[in-house]
GROMACS .gro file of C-alpha atoms in nm:
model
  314
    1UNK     CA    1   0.350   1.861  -0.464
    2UNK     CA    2   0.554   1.623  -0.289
    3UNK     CA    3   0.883   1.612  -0.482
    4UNK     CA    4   0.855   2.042  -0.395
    5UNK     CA    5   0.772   1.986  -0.073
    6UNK     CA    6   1.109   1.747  -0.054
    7UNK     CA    7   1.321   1.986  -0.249
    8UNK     CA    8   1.225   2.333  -0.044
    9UNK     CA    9   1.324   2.069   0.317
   10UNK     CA   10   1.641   2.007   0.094
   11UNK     CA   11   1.717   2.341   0.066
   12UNK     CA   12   1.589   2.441   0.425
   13UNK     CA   13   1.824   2.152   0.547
   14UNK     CA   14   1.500   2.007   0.689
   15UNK     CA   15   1.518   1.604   0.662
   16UNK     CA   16   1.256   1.535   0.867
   17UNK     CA   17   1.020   1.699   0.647
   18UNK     CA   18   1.204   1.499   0.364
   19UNK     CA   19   1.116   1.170   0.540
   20UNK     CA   20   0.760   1.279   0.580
   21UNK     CA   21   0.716   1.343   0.224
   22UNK     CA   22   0.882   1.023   0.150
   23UNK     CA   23   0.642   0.845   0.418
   24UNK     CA   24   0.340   0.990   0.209
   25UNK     CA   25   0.499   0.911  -0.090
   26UNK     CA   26   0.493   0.538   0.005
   27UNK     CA   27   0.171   0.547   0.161
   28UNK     CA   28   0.013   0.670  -0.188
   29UNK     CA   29   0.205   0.381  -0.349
   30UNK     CA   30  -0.025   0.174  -0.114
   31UNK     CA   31  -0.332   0.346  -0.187
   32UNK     CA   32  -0.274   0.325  -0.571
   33UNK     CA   33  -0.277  -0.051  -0.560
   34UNK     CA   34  -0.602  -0.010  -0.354
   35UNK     CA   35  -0.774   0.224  -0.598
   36UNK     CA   36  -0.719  -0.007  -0.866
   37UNK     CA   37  -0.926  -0.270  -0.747
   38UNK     CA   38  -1.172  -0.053  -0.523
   39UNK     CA   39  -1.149   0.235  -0.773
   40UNK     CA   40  -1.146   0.049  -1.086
   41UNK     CA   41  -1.298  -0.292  -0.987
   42UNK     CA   42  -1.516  -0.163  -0.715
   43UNK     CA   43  -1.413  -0.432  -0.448
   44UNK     CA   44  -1.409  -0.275  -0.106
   45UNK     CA   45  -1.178  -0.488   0.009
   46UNK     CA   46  -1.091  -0.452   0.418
   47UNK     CA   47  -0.805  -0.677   0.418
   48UNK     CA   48  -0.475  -0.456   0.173
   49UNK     CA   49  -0.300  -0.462   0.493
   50UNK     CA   50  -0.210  -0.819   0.429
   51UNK     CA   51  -0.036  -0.730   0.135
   52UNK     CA   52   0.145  -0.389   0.260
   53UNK     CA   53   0.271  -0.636   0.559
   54UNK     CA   54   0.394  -0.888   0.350
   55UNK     CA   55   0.602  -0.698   0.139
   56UNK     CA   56   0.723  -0.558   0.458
   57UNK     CA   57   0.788  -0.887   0.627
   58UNK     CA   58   0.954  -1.015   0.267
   59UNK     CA   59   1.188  -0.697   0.362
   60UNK     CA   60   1.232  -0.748   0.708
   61UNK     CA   61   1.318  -1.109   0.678
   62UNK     CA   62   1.596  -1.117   0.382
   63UNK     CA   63   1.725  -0.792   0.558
   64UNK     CA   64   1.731  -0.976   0.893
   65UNK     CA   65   1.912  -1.293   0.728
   66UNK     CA   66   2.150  -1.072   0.536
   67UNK     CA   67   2.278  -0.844   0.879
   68UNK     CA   68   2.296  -1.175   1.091
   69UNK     CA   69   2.446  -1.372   0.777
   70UNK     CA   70   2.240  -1.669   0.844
   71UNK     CA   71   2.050  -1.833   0.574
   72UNK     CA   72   1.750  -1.832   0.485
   73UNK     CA   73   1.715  -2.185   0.405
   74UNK     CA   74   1.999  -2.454   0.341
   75UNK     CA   75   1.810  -2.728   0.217
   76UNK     CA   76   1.683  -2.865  -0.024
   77UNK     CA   77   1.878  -2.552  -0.202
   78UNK     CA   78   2.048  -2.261  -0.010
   79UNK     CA   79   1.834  -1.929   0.021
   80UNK     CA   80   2.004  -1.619   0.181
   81UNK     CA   81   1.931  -1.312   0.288
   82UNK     CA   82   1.963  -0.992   0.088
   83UNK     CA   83   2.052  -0.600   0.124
   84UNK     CA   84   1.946  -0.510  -0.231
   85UNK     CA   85   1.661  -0.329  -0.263
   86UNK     CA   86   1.548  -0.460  -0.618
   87UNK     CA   87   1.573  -0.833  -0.529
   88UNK     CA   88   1.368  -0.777  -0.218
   89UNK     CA   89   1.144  -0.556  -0.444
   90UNK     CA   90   1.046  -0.836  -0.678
   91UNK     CA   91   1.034  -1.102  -0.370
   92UNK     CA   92   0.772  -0.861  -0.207
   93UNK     CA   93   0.558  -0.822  -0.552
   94UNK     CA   94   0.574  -1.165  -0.623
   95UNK     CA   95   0.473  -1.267  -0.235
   96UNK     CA   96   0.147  -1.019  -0.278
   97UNK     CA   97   0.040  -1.092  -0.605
   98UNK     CA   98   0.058  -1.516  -0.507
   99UNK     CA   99  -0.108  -1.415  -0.170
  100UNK     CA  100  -0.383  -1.175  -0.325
  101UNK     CA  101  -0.440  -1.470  -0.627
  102UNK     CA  102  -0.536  -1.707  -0.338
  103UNK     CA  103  -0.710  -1.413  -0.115
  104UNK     CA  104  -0.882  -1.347  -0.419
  105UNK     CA  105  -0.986  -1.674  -0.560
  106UNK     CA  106  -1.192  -1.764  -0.277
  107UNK     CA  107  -1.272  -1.409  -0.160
  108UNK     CA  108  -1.437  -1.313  -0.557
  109UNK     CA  109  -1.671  -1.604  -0.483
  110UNK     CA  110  -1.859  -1.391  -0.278
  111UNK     CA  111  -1.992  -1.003  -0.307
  112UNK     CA  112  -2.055  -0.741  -0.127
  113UNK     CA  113  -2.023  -0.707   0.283
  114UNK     CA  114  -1.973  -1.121   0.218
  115UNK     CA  115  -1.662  -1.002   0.040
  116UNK     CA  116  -1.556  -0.701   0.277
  117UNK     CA  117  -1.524  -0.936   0.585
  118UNK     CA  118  -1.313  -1.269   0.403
  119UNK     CA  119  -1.051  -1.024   0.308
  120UNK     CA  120  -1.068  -0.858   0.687
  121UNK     CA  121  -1.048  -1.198   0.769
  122UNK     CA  122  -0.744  -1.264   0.572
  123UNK     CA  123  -0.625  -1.021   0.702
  124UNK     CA  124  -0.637  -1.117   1.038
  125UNK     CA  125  -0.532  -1.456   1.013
  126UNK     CA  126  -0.155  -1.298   0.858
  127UNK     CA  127  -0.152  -1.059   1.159
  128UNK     CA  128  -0.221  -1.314   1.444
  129UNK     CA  129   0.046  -1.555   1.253
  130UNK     CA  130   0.266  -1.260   1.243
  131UNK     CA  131   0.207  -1.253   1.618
  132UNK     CA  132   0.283  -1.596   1.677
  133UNK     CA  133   0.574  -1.590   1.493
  134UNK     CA  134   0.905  -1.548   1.739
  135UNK     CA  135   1.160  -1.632   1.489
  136UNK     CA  136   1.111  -1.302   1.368
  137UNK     CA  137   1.024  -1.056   1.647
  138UNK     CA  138   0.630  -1.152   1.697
  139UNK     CA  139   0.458  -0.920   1.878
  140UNK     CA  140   0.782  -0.725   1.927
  141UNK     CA  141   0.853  -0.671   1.576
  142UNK     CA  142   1.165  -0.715   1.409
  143UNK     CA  143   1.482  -0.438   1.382
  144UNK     CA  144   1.671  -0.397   1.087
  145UNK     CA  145   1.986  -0.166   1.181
  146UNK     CA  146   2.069  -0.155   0.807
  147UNK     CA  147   1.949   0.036   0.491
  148UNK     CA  148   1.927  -0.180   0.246
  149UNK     CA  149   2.138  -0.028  -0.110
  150UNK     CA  150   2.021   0.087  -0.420
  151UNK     CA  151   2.301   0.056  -0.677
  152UNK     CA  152   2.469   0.427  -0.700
  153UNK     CA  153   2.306   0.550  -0.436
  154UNK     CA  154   2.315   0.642  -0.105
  155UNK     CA  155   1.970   0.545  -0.014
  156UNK     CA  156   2.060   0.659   0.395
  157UNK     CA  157   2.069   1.018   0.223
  158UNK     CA  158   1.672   1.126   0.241
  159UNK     CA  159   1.648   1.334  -0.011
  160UNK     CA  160   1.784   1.018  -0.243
  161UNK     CA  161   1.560   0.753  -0.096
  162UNK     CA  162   1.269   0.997  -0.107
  163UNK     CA  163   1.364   0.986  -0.529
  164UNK     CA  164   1.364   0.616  -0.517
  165UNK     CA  165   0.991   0.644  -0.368
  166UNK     CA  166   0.877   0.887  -0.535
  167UNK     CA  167   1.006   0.733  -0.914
  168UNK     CA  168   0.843   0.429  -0.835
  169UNK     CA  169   0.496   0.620  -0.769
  170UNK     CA  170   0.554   0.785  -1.057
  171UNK     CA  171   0.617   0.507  -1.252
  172UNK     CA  172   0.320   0.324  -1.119
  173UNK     CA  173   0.123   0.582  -1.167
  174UNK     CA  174   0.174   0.617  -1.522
  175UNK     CA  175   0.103   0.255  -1.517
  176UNK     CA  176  -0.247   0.290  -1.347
  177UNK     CA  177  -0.367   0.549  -1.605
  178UNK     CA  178  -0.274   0.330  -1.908
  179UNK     CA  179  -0.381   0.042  -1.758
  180UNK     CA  180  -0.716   0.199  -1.647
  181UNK     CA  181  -0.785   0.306  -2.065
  182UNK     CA  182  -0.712  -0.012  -2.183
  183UNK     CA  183  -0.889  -0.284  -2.308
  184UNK     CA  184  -0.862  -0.476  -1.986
  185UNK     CA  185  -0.930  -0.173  -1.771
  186UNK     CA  186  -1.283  -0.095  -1.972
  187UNK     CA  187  -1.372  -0.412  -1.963
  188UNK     CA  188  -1.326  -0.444  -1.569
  189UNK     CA  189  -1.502  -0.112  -1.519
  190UNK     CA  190  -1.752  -0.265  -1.765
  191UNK     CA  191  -1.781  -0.580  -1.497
  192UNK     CA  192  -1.808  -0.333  -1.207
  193UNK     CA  193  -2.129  -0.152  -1.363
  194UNK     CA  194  -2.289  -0.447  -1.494
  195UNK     CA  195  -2.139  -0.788  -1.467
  196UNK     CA  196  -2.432  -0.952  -1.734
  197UNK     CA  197  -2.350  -0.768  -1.993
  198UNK     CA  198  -2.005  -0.815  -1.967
  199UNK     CA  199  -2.043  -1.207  -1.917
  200UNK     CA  200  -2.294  -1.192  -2.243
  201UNK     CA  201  -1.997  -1.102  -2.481
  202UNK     CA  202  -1.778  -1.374  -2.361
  203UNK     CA  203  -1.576  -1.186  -2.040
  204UNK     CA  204  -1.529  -1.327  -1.738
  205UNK     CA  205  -1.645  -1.081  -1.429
  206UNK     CA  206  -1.461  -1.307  -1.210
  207UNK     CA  207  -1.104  -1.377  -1.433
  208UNK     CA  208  -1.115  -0.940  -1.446
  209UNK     CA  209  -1.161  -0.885  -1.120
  210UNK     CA  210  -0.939  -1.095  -0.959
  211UNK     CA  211  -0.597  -1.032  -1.201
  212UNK     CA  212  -0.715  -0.639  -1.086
  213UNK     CA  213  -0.715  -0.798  -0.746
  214UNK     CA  214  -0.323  -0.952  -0.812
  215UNK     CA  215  -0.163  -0.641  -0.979
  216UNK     CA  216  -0.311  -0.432  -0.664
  217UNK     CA  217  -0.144  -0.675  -0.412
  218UNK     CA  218   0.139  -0.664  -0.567
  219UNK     CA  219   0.163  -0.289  -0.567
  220UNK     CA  220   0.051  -0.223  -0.250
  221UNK     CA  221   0.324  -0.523  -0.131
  222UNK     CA  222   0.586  -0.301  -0.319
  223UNK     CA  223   0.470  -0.022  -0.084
  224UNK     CA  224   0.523  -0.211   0.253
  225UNK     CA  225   0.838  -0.313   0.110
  226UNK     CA  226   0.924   0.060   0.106
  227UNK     CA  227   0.775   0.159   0.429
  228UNK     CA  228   0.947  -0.155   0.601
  229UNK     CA  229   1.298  -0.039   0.474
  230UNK     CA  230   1.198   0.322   0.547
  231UNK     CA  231   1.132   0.223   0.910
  232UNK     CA  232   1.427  -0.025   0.937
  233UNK     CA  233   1.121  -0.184   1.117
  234UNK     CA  234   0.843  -0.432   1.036
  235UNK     CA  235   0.582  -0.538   1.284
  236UNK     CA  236   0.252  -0.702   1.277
  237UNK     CA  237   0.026  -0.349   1.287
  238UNK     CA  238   0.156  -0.363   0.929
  239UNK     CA  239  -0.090  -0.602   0.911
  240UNK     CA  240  -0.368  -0.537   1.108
  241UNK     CA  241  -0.701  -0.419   1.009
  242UNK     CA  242  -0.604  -0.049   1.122
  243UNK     CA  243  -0.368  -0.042   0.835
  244UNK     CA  244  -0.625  -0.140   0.608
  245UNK     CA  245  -0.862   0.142   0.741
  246UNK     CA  246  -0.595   0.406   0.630
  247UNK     CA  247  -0.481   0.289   0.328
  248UNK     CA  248  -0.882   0.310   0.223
  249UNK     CA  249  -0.916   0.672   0.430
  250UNK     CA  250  -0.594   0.745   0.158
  251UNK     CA  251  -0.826   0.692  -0.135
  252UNK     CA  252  -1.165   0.824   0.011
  253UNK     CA  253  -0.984   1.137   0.108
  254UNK     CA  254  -0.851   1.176  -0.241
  255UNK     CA  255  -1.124   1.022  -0.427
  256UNK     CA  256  -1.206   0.688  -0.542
  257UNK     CA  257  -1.141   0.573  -0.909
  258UNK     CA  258  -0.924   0.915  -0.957
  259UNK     CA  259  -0.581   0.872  -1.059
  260UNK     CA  260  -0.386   1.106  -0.845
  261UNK     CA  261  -0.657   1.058  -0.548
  262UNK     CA  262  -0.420   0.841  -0.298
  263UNK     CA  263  -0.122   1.081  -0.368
  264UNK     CA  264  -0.373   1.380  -0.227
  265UNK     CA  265  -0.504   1.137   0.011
  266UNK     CA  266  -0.198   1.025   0.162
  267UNK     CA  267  -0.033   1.351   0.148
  268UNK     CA  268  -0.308   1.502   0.297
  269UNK     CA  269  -0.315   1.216   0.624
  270UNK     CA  270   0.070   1.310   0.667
  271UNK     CA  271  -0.004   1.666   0.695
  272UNK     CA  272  -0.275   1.627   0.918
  273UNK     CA  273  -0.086   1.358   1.167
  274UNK     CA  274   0.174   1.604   1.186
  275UNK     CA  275   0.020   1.894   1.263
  276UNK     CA  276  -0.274   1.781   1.448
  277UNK     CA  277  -0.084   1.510   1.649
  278UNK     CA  278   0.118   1.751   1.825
  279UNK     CA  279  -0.154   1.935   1.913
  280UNK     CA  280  -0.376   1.614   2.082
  281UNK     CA  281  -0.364   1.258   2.095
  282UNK     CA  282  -0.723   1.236   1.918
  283UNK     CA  283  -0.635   1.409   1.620
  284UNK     CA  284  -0.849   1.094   1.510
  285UNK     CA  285  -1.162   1.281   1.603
  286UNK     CA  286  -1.078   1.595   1.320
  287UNK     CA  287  -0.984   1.341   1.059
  288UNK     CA  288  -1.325   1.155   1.097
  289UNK     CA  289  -1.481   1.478   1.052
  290UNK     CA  290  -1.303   1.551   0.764
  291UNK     CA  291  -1.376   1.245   0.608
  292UNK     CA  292  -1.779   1.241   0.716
  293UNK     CA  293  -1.727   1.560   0.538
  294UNK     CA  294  -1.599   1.409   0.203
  295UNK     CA  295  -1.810   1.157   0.210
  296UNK     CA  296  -2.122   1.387   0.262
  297UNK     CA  297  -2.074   1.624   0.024
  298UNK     CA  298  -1.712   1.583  -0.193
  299UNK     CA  299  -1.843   1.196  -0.316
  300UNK     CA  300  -1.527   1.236  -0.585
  301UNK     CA  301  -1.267   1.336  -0.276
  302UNK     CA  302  -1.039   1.670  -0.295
  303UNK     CA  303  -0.931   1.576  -0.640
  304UNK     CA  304  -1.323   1.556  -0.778
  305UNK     CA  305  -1.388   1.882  -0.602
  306UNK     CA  306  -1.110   2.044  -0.734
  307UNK     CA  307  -1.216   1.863  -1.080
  308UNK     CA  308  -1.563   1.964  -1.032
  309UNK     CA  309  -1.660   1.613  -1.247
  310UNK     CA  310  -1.710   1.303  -1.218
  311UNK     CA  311  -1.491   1.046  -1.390
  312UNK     CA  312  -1.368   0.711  -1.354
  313UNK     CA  313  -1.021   0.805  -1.370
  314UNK     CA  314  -0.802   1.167  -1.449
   0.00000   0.00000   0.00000
């Protein structure tokens, strides 16, 4: 859906409507690392914006160091800032999985609405910092007037940074599936369904759940990586709890524990803010009542009622 929708703007010289389906693009990324541990794990987890904003902020700052040619740190070794997107790819995957290992290894001590406000808590803490934080914007936000490169492309071209999104969904897509039939990802649903018997044949519930916790801060860190460089802008909203509300409304609209449900999900949000927001500023409102509407009587999202069954995962 998306890579046509790209490809008919491409044609219709239309790159706004490129940069929108690159936008949902991203924002699926995001939701896919969410699914995986609410979808998979079943850990509503109110705090992903941490992550997204981190990879964003792991963007914004290399960026920021590379366009002012400043280090990033001279001692004890130098550090300095980057334009290529791969390195800052890997710095924002390794900054979310290290943050959502900590996050998670005190957050997984607790269940429940215990565990839905310490990650909104997290969550909060990063944003306020974020806030406080003048050496790179604070409240303001920091600029980047610089698209970071891709090597052979010309990632200020939409249609090609649109491909760079959209093969990384792809590709972490196809890694979600396997991941979800495999040993590990039977075993975690196994945890999610009931955690006794799966500590009775020698499984940790806890060790499961929290690497599903890592690999989906790590994704969804990859995403505000993307969205960051998209933007050429990174601010703390990245990071608030608002962001975390969305990136869950992705996978609710879509359906939770379904494979493809963010990319509907996030594709169907896009659609929605653009049409609706230029009609009123509460578009809100009709998006709440789409997803009451979901949650009353589509419990497996668009794709389960397009499906018509329920299953962990397409």
């Amino acid at each position: 859906m998306l890579p046509v929708t790209a490809l008919i703007a491409l044609a219709l010289d239309e790159p706004f409507i490129i940069t929108l389906a690159t936008k949902a693009a991203i924002l699926a990324l995001a939701g896919v690392g969410l699914n995986i541990a609410l979808g998979l794990g079943g850990l509503v987890s109110l705090g992903h914006a941490a992550f997204f904003g981190l990879g964003g902020y792991a963007m914004g700052i290399l960026a920021h160091h590379a366009q002012t040619f400043t280090p990033l740190m001279e001692a004890p070794f130098l550090i300095e800032g980057t334009k290529s997107m791969p390195v800052i790819w890997l710095t924002a995957v390794i900054a979310g999985a290290l943050a959502a290992l900590l996050i998670g290894a005190l957050s997984l001590r607790t269940s429940g609405v215990y565990f839905i406000m310490i990650t909104l808590a997290f969550g909060q803490m990063l944003y306020y910092f974020a806030i406080s934080w003048p050496a790179y914007g604070g409240e303001d936000g920091l600029s980047i007037y610089v698209r970071n490169g891709f090597p052979g492309l010309n990632t200020l071209d939409p249609i090609q940074f649109f491909a760079i999104a959209f093969v990384i969904l792809a590709a972490v897509l196809f890694i979600a599936g396997r991941l979800a039939s495999s040993p590990f990802g039977l075993a975690l649903a196994a945890a999610r369904q009931n955690p006794e018997r799966v500590e009775t044949v020698g499984l940790s519930p806890y060790r499961l759940r929290l690497l599903a916790f890592v690999i989906s801060g790590a994704i969804t860190a990859l995403a505000g990586a993307l969205f960051a460089d998209l933007n050429r802008f990174v601010s703390p909203t990245m990071l608030s709890w608002h962001m975390s509300g969305e990136i869950m409304i992705f996978v609710i609209l879509g359906g939770v524990g379904r494979l493809y449900g963010p990319v509907a999900g996030a594709a169907l949000f896009i659609l929605l803010e653009h049409i609706l927001g230029g009609l009123s500023d509460f578009w809100h409102v009709y998006l709440g009542l789409l997803l009451l509407l979901v949650v009353l009587f589509a419990r497996g999202g668009m794709i389960g009622a397009l499906a018509g069954r329920e299953v962990a995962h397409d």
